[in-house]
């Protein structure tokens, strides 16, 4: 019964389809967001800087590419409780 927030990453290709080809299991990217997710709420006013590449020099991040990630909230109902928490992706 605690009011909490969860945090995670929202990947376009975060899930994978699995299939058997020539007797071997293979994975392919699944476009799970192409049909949208009716449970998530886009929070356009909430963005986070995300840095890729670059390196650490003398304890500081140098170079790389920075993108702006938009927050999405997904309600998660609790088990045997009236509470619902938010999972922020």
CSV table of C-alpha atoms in Angstrom, one decimal:
chain,number,residue,atom,x,y,z
A,1,UNK,CA,0.0,0.0,0.0
A,2,UNK,CA,2.9,2.4,-0.6
A,3,UNK,CA,2.7,5.2,-3.1
A,4,UNK,CA,5.8,4.7,-5.3
A,5,UNK,CA,7.2,5.4,-8.7
A,6,UNK,CA,9.1,3.0,-11.0
A,7,UNK,CA,11.5,4.0,-13.7
A,8,UNK,CA,12.5,2.1,-16.9
A,9,UNK,CA,13.6,2.6,-20.5
A,10,UNK,CA,11.2,2.8,-23.4
A,11,UNK,CA,12.8,1.2,-26.4
A,12,UNK,CA,11.2,1.1,-29.8
A,13,UNK,CA,12.6,-2.4,-30.3
A,14,UNK,CA,12.7,-3.4,-26.7
A,15,UNK,CA,11.0,-6.7,-27.3
A,16,UNK,CA,11.9,-9.6,-29.6
A,17,UNK,CA,9.9,-12.1,-31.6
A,18,UNK,CA,11.4,-15.6,-31.5
A,19,UNK,CA,11.0,-18.1,-34.3
A,20,UNK,CA,12.6,-21.4,-35.4
A,21,UNK,CA,14.6,-21.4,-38.6
A,22,UNK,CA,16.3,-24.5,-39.8
A,23,UNK,CA,15.9,-26.0,-36.4
A,24,UNK,CA,17.6,-23.0,-34.6
A,25,UNK,CA,16.0,-20.3,-32.5
A,26,UNK,CA,16.4,-16.8,-33.9
A,27,UNK,CA,15.2,-13.4,-32.6
A,28,UNK,CA,14.0,-10.5,-34.6
A,29,UNK,CA,13.1,-7.0,-33.4
A,30,UNK,CA,9.4,-6.5,-32.7
A,31,UNK,CA,7.8,-3.2,-33.5
A,32,UNK,CA,5.7,-3.2,-30.4
A,33,UNK,CA,5.1,0.6,-30.5
A,34,UNK,CA,3.9,0.7,-34.1
A,35,UNK,CA,0.3,0.0,-33.0
A,36,UNK,CA,0.7,2.3,-30.0
A,37,UNK,CA,0.2,1.4,-26.3
A,38,UNK,CA,-3.2,2.5,-25.0
A,39,UNK,CA,-2.0,2.4,-21.4
A,40,UNK,CA,0.9,4.8,-21.7
A,41,UNK,CA,0.5,8.6,-21.2
A,42,UNK,CA,2.9,10.8,-23.1
A,43,UNK,CA,4.3,13.6,-20.8
A,44,UNK,CA,5.5,16.1,-23.5
A,45,UNK,CA,6.5,18.6,-20.8
A,46,UNK,CA,8.9,16.2,-19.1
A,47,UNK,CA,12.1,15.5,-21.0
A,48,UNK,CA,15.5,14.1,-19.9
A,49,UNK,CA,18.9,14.5,-21.6
A,50,UNK,CA,20.4,11.2,-22.7
A,51,UNK,CA,24.0,11.0,-23.8
A,52,UNK,CA,25.5,8.4,-26.2
A,53,UNK,CA,29.1,7.8,-27.2
A,54,UNK,CA,31.9,10.0,-25.8
A,55,UNK,CA,34.2,9.1,-23.0
A,56,UNK,CA,35.1,10.0,-19.4
A,57,UNK,CA,38.3,12.1,-19.1
A,58,UNK,CA,39.5,13.2,-15.7
A,59,UNK,CA,36.1,12.3,-14.2
A,60,UNK,CA,34.1,14.3,-16.7
A,61,UNK,CA,32.0,13.2,-19.6
A,62,UNK,CA,33.5,14.5,-22.9
A,63,UNK,CA,32.0,14.5,-26.4
A,64,UNK,CA,29.3,12.2,-27.7
A,65,UNK,CA,25.8,12.9,-28.8
A,66,UNK,CA,23.0,14.1,-26.6
A,67,UNK,CA,19.3,13.5,-27.3
A,68,UNK,CA,16.2,14.6,-25.5
A,69,UNK,CA,14.0,11.7,-24.2
A,70,UNK,CA,10.3,12.3,-23.6
A,71,UNK,CA,8.7,10.7,-20.6
A,72,UNK,CA,5.8,8.3,-20.8
A,73,UNK,CA,3.8,7.1,-17.7
A,74,UNK,CA,2.2,3.7,-17.5
A,75,UNK,CA,-0.3,2.9,-14.6
A,76,UNK,CA,0.5,-0.3,-12.7
A,77,UNK,CA,-2.3,-1.6,-10.5
A,78,UNK,CA,-1.3,-3.2,-7.3
A,79,UNK,CA,-2.2,-6.7,-6.2
A,80,UNK,CA,-4.9,-6.9,-3.5
A,81,UNK,CA,-4.8,-3.1,-2.9
A,82,UNK,CA,-6.6,-0.1,-4.2
A,83,UNK,CA,-3.3,1.6,-5.1
A,84,UNK,CA,-2.0,2.2,-8.6
A,85,UNK,CA,1.6,3.3,-9.2
A,86,UNK,CA,3.2,4.9,-12.2
A,87,UNK,CA,6.0,3.4,-14.2
A,88,UNK,CA,7.9,6.1,-15.9
A,89,UNK,CA,9.5,5.1,-19.2
